[in-house]
PDB file of C-alpha atoms in Angstrom:
ATOM      1  CA  UNK A  26      19.148  22.385  -8.620  1.00 87.00           C
ATOM      2  CA  UNK A  27      17.392  19.249  -7.441  1.00 91.00           C
ATOM      3  CA  UNK A  28      16.512  16.514  -9.891  1.00 88.00           C
ATOM      4  CA  UNK A  29      12.843  15.627 -10.271  1.00 87.00           C
ATOM      5  CA  UNK A  30      12.191  12.241  -8.730  1.00 83.00           C
ATOM      6  CA  UNK A  31      10.429   9.586 -10.791  1.00 80.00           C
ATOM      7  CA  UNK A  32       7.133   9.679  -8.877  1.00 83.00           C
ATOM      8  CA  UNK A  33       6.761  13.394  -9.657  1.00 87.00           C
ATOM      9  CA  UNK A  34       6.910  12.680 -13.402  1.00 88.00           C
ATOM     10  CA  UNK A  35       3.640  10.701 -13.316  1.00 90.00           C
ATOM     11  CA  UNK A  36       0.628  12.715 -14.492  1.00 91.00           C
ATOM     12  CA  UNK A  37      -1.500  12.730 -11.369  1.00 93.00           C
ATOM     13  CA  UNK A  38      -4.416  14.249 -13.329  1.00 91.00           C
ATOM     14  CA  UNK A  39      -4.855  10.930 -15.181  1.00 92.00           C
ATOM     15  CA  UNK A  40      -3.848   8.542 -12.380  1.00 94.00           C
ATOM     16  CA  UNK A  41      -6.683   6.323 -11.182  1.00 95.00           C
ATOM     17  CA  UNK A  42      -6.923   4.029  -8.172  1.00 97.00           C
ATOM     18  CA  UNK A  43      -5.040   0.818  -8.863  1.00 97.00           C
ATOM     19  CA  UNK A  44      -1.808  -1.066  -8.299  1.00 98.00           C
ATOM     20  CA  UNK A  45       1.201   0.109 -10.291  1.00 97.00           C
ATOM     21  CA  UNK A  46       4.895  -0.629 -10.678  1.00 97.00           C
ATOM     22  CA  UNK A  47       6.377   2.686  -9.574  1.00 95.00           C
ATOM     23  CA  UNK A  48      10.091   2.038  -9.997  1.00 94.00           C
ATOM     24  CA  UNK A  49      12.787  -0.606 -10.074  1.00 94.00           C
ATOM     25  CA  UNK A  50      16.028  -0.008  -8.199  1.00 94.00           C
ATOM     26  CA  UNK A  51      18.493  -2.872  -8.415  1.00 95.00           C
ATOM     27  CA  UNK A  52      16.781  -5.850  -6.826  1.00 96.00           C
ATOM     28  CA  UNK A  53      13.964  -3.788  -5.275  1.00 97.00           C
ATOM     29  CA  UNK A  54      10.631  -2.996  -6.921  1.00 97.00           C
ATOM     30  CA  UNK A  55       8.432  -0.219  -5.557  1.00 97.00           C
ATOM     31  CA  UNK A  56       4.681  -0.631  -6.037  1.00 97.00           C
ATOM     32  CA  UNK A  57       2.213   2.247  -5.911  1.00 97.00           C
ATOM     33  CA  UNK A  58      -0.955   1.123  -4.140  1.00 98.00           C
ATOM     34  CA  UNK A  59      -3.170   4.005  -5.230  1.00 98.00           C
ATOM     35  CA  UNK A  60      -6.357   3.925  -3.180  1.00 98.00           C
ATOM     36  CA  UNK A  61      -7.753   7.347  -4.106  1.00 98.00           C
ATOM     37  CA  UNK A  62      -7.897   9.572  -7.162  1.00 96.00           C
ATOM     38  CA  UNK A  63      -5.216  12.262  -6.749  1.00 96.00           C
ATOM     39  CA  UNK A  64      -6.249  15.896  -6.349  1.00 95.00           C
ATOM     40  CA  UNK A  65      -9.986  15.216  -6.151  1.00 93.00           C
ATOM     41  CA  UNK A  66     -10.475  16.233  -2.514  1.00 92.00           C
ATOM     42  CA  UNK A  67     -11.172  12.702  -1.248  1.00 94.00           C
ATOM     43  CA  UNK A  68      -8.149  11.455   0.685  1.00 97.00           C
ATOM     44  CA  UNK A  69      -7.531   8.666   3.146  1.00 98.00           C
ATOM     45  CA  UNK A  70      -8.402  10.048   6.593  1.00 98.00           C
ATOM     46  CA  UNK A  71      -5.213  10.220   8.652  1.00 98.00           C
ATOM     47  CA  UNK A  72      -6.379   7.927  11.466  1.00 98.00           C
ATOM     48  CA  UNK A  73      -7.668   5.283   9.011  1.00 98.00           C
ATOM     49  CA  UNK A  74      -4.480   5.509   6.939  1.00 98.00           C
ATOM     50  CA  UNK A  75      -2.425   5.030  10.114  1.00 98.00           C
ATOM     51  CA  UNK A  76      -4.421   1.940  11.082  1.00 98.00           C
ATOM     52  CA  UNK A  77      -4.146   0.447   7.578  1.00 98.00           C
ATOM     53  CA  UNK A  78      -0.397   1.005   7.788  1.00 98.00           C
ATOM     54  CA  UNK A  79      -0.216  -0.984  11.037  1.00 98.00           C
ATOM     55  CA  UNK A  80      -2.465  -3.793   9.775  1.00 97.00           C
ATOM     56  CA  UNK A  81      -0.966  -4.253   6.321  1.00 97.00           C
ATOM     57  CA  UNK A  82       2.648  -3.763   7.424  1.00 95.00           C
ATOM     58  CA  UNK A  83       2.147  -6.426  10.087  1.00 94.00           C
ATOM     59  CA  UNK A  84       0.456  -8.746   7.606  1.00 93.00           C
ATOM     60  CA  UNK A  85       3.116  -8.484   4.884  1.00 92.00           C
ATOM     61  CA  UNK A  86       5.913  -8.976   7.415  1.00 89.00           C
ATOM     62  CA  UNK A  87       4.356 -12.085   8.972  1.00 83.00           C
ATOM     63  CA  UNK A  88       6.011 -15.198   7.548  1.00 64.00           C
ATOM     64  CA  UNK A  89       3.595 -17.924   6.593  1.00 59.00           C
ATOM     65  CA  UNK A  90       0.627 -15.624   5.952  1.00 57.00           C
ATOM     66  CA  UNK A  91       1.425 -15.032   2.314  1.00 54.00           C
ATOM     67  CA  UNK A  92      -0.178 -16.478  -0.771  1.00 56.00           C
ATOM     68  CA  UNK A  93       2.060 -17.747  -3.558  1.00 57.00           C
ATOM     69  CA  UNK A  94       4.995 -18.635  -1.274  1.00 65.00           C
ATOM     70  CA  UNK A  95       6.221 -15.075  -0.768  1.00 74.00           C
ATOM     71  CA  UNK A  96       8.397 -14.915   2.334  1.00 79.00           C
ATOM     72  CA  UNK A  97       8.579 -11.968   4.709  1.00 83.00           C
ATOM     73  CA  UNK A  98      12.274 -11.413   3.993  1.00 86.00           C
ATOM     74  CA  UNK A  99      11.291 -10.412   0.448  1.00 90.00           C
ATOM     75  CA  UNK A 100       9.275  -7.463   1.801  1.00 93.00           C
ATOM     76  CA  UNK A 101      11.451  -4.382   2.256  1.00 94.00           C
ATOM     77  CA  UNK A 102       8.899  -1.705   3.187  1.00 96.00           C
ATOM     78  CA  UNK A 103       5.226  -0.836   3.395  1.00 96.00           C
ATOM     79  CA  UNK A 104       4.090   2.676   4.262  1.00 97.00           C
ATOM     80  CA  UNK A 105       1.770   5.564   3.432  1.00 98.00           C
ATOM     81  CA  UNK A 106       2.116   8.288   0.825  1.00 96.00           C
ATOM     82  CA  UNK A 107       2.314  11.752   2.302  1.00 95.00           C
ATOM     83  CA  UNK A 108      -0.497  12.897  -0.008  1.00 96.00           C
ATOM     84  CA  UNK A 109      -2.805  10.340   1.646  1.00 98.00           C
ATOM     85  CA  UNK A 110      -3.904   8.795  -1.654  1.00 97.00           C
ATOM     86  CA  UNK A 111      -2.276   5.423  -1.051  1.00 98.00           C
ATOM     87  CA  UNK A 112       0.735   3.414   0.028  1.00 98.00           C
ATOM     88  CA  UNK A 113       4.091   2.173  -1.225  1.00 97.00           C
ATOM     89  CA  UNK A 114       5.136  -1.459  -1.059  1.00 97.00           C
ATOM     90  CA  UNK A 115       8.764  -2.334  -1.773  1.00 97.00           C
ATOM     91  CA  UNK A 116       9.669  -5.963  -2.409  1.00 95.00           C
ATOM     92  CA  UNK A 117      12.629  -7.861  -3.815  1.00 93.00           C
ATOM     93  CA  UNK A 118      12.464  -8.471  -7.553  1.00 89.00           C
ATOM     94  CA  UNK A 119      12.233 -12.235  -6.975  1.00 87.00           C
ATOM     95  CA  UNK A 120       8.560 -11.619  -6.192  1.00 90.00           C
ATOM     96  CA  UNK A 121       6.516 -11.728  -9.403  1.00 92.00           C
ATOM     97  CA  UNK A 122       3.864  -9.161 -10.248  1.00 95.00           C
ATOM     98  CA  UNK A 123       1.174 -11.807  -9.869  1.00 93.00           C
ATOM     99  CA  UNK A 124       2.513 -12.672  -6.418  1.00 92.00           C
ATOM    100  CA  UNK A 125       2.397  -8.970  -5.476  1.00 94.00           C
ATOM    101  CA  UNK A 126      -1.215  -8.750  -6.644  1.00 95.00           C
ATOM    102  CA  UNK A 127      -2.155 -11.783  -4.554  1.00 92.00           C
ATOM    103  CA  UNK A 128      -0.223 -10.490  -1.540  1.00 92.00           C
ATOM    104  CA  UNK A 129      -1.825  -7.034  -1.707  1.00 95.00           C
ATOM    105  CA  UNK A 130      -5.296  -8.531  -2.208  1.00 95.00           C
ATOM    106  CA  UNK A 131      -4.803 -10.805   0.804  1.00 92.00           C
ATOM    107  CA  UNK A 132      -3.370  -7.989   2.949  1.00 94.00           C
ATOM    108  CA  UNK A 133      -6.243  -5.604   2.228  1.00 97.00           C
ATOM    109  CA  UNK A 134      -8.823  -8.371   2.717  1.00 96.00           C
ATOM    110  CA  UNK A 135      -7.162  -9.035   6.079  1.00 95.00           C
ATOM    111  CA  UNK A 136      -7.371  -5.329   6.967  1.00 97.00           C
ATOM    112  CA  UNK A 137     -10.996  -5.075   5.796  1.00 98.00           C
ATOM    113  CA  UNK A 138     -12.078  -7.917   8.071  1.00 98.00           C
ATOM    114  CA  UNK A 139      -9.757  -7.333  11.028  1.00 98.00           C
ATOM    115  CA  UNK A 140     -11.174  -7.615  14.525  1.00 98.00           C
ATOM    116  CA  UNK A 141      -9.288  -7.110  17.751  1.00 97.00           C
ATOM    117  CA  UNK A 142      -6.450  -4.942  18.982  1.00 97.00           C
ATOM    118  CA  UNK A 143      -4.572  -3.036  16.275  1.00 98.00           C
ATOM    119  CA  UNK A 144      -1.021  -4.424  16.100  1.00 97.00           C
ATOM    120  CA  UNK A 145       1.630  -2.032  17.388  1.00 97.00           C
ATOM    121  CA  UNK A 146      -0.894   0.543  18.602  1.00 97.00           C
ATOM    122  CA  UNK A 147       0.081   0.750  22.257  1.00 97.00           C
ATOM    123  CA  UNK A 148       1.801   3.867  23.567  1.00 97.00           C
ATOM    124  CA  UNK A 149       5.094   2.019  24.034  1.00 98.00           C
ATOM    125  CA  UNK A 150       4.932   0.730  20.409  1.00 97.00           C
ATOM    126  CA  UNK A 151       3.699   3.701  18.362  1.00 97.00           C
ATOM    127  CA  UNK A 152       4.652   7.353  18.098  1.00 97.00           C
ATOM    128  CA  UNK A 153       1.044   8.456  17.633  1.00 97.00           C
ATOM    129  CA  UNK A 154      -0.895   5.670  19.335  1.00 97.00           C
ATOM    130  CA  UNK A 155      -4.042   7.736  19.908  1.00 97.00           C
ATOM    131  CA  UNK A 156      -4.627   8.390  16.196  1.00 97.00           C
ATOM    132  CA  UNK A 157      -6.210   5.181  14.923  1.00 98.00           C
ATOM    133  CA  UNK A 158      -9.586   4.401  13.370  1.00 98.00           C
ATOM    134  CA  UNK A 159     -10.285   0.705  12.897  1.00 98.00           C
ATOM    135  CA  UNK A 160     -13.812   1.079  11.438  1.00 98.00           C
ATOM    136  CA  UNK A 161     -12.546   3.725   9.009  1.00 98.00           C
ATOM    137  CA  UNK A 162      -9.549   1.583   8.080  1.00 98.00           C
ATOM    138  CA  UNK A 163     -11.758  -1.426   7.442  1.00 98.00           C
ATOM    139  CA  UNK A 164     -14.024   0.610   5.158  1.00 98.00           C
ATOM    140  CA  UNK A 165     -11.088   2.077   3.192  1.00 98.00           C
ATOM    141  CA  UNK A 166      -9.404  -1.334   2.923  1.00 98.00           C
ATOM    142  CA  UNK A 167     -12.634  -2.874   1.614  1.00 98.00           C
ATOM    143  CA  UNK A 168     -12.977  -0.095  -0.959  1.00 98.00           C
ATOM    144  CA  UNK A 169      -9.421  -0.679  -2.177  1.00 98.00           C
ATOM    145  CA  UNK A 170      -9.986  -4.452  -2.238  1.00 97.00           C
ATOM    146  CA  UNK A 171     -12.753  -3.807  -4.767  1.00 97.00           C
ATOM    147  CA  UNK A 172     -10.281  -1.859  -6.947  1.00 97.00           C
ATOM    148  CA  UNK A 173      -7.822  -4.764  -6.762  1.00 97.00           C
ATOM    149  CA  UNK A 174     -10.407  -7.211  -8.105  1.00 95.00           C
ATOM    150  CA  UNK A 175      -9.636  -6.072 -11.668  1.00 92.00           C
ATOM    151  CA  UNK A 176      -5.864  -5.856 -11.280  1.00 96.00           C
ATOM    152  CA  UNK A 177      -3.609  -7.994 -13.486  1.00 97.00           C
ATOM    153  CA  UNK A 178       0.117  -7.827 -14.239  1.00 97.00           C
ATOM    154  CA  UNK A 179      -0.833  -6.123 -17.521  1.00 96.00           C
ATOM    155  CA  UNK A 180      -2.689  -3.290 -15.751  1.00 96.00           C
ATOM    156  CA  UNK A 181       0.256  -2.398 -13.493  1.00 97.00           C
ATOM    157  CA  UNK A 182       1.777   0.225 -15.784  1.00 95.00           C
ATOM    158  CA  UNK A 183       1.072   3.882 -15.115  1.00 94.00           C
ATOM    159  CA  UNK A 184      -1.340   5.492 -17.605  1.00 88.00           C
ATOM    160  CA  UNK A 185       0.241   7.636 -20.310  1.00 78.00           C
TER     161      UNK A 185
END
């Protein structure tokens, strides 16, 4: 029998959009960037989600772009949730919760205002290069940026 993974123990009926500490594994902390209410029928459109992934992943891996002196080598991973309600960000535990908040705010503000060619979206660079939606991504990123406005280290725990 398979063990239930930690993210499946969270009550998705009470989970609201926000920024949460999902799990801590050794020196890595996984953050749940929940953009949408789970199981409410409103999900991130696939093409917009894909574009946000490219924009934010590029941003958080670009040394010198970060607030609070976070370096790109402290970012392990950024990618989408299969349920299309948000993203996971994995960073080294040397990055404080406040630094993560500032980094995520800056990354989504970057995505919300991005103009130009989507990074990594050429056929040679991306496995699904035709499925992008920059206007949709900008709108979703702006909506999540509004959620982040009220985020503090104290609000990063999952609801009971």
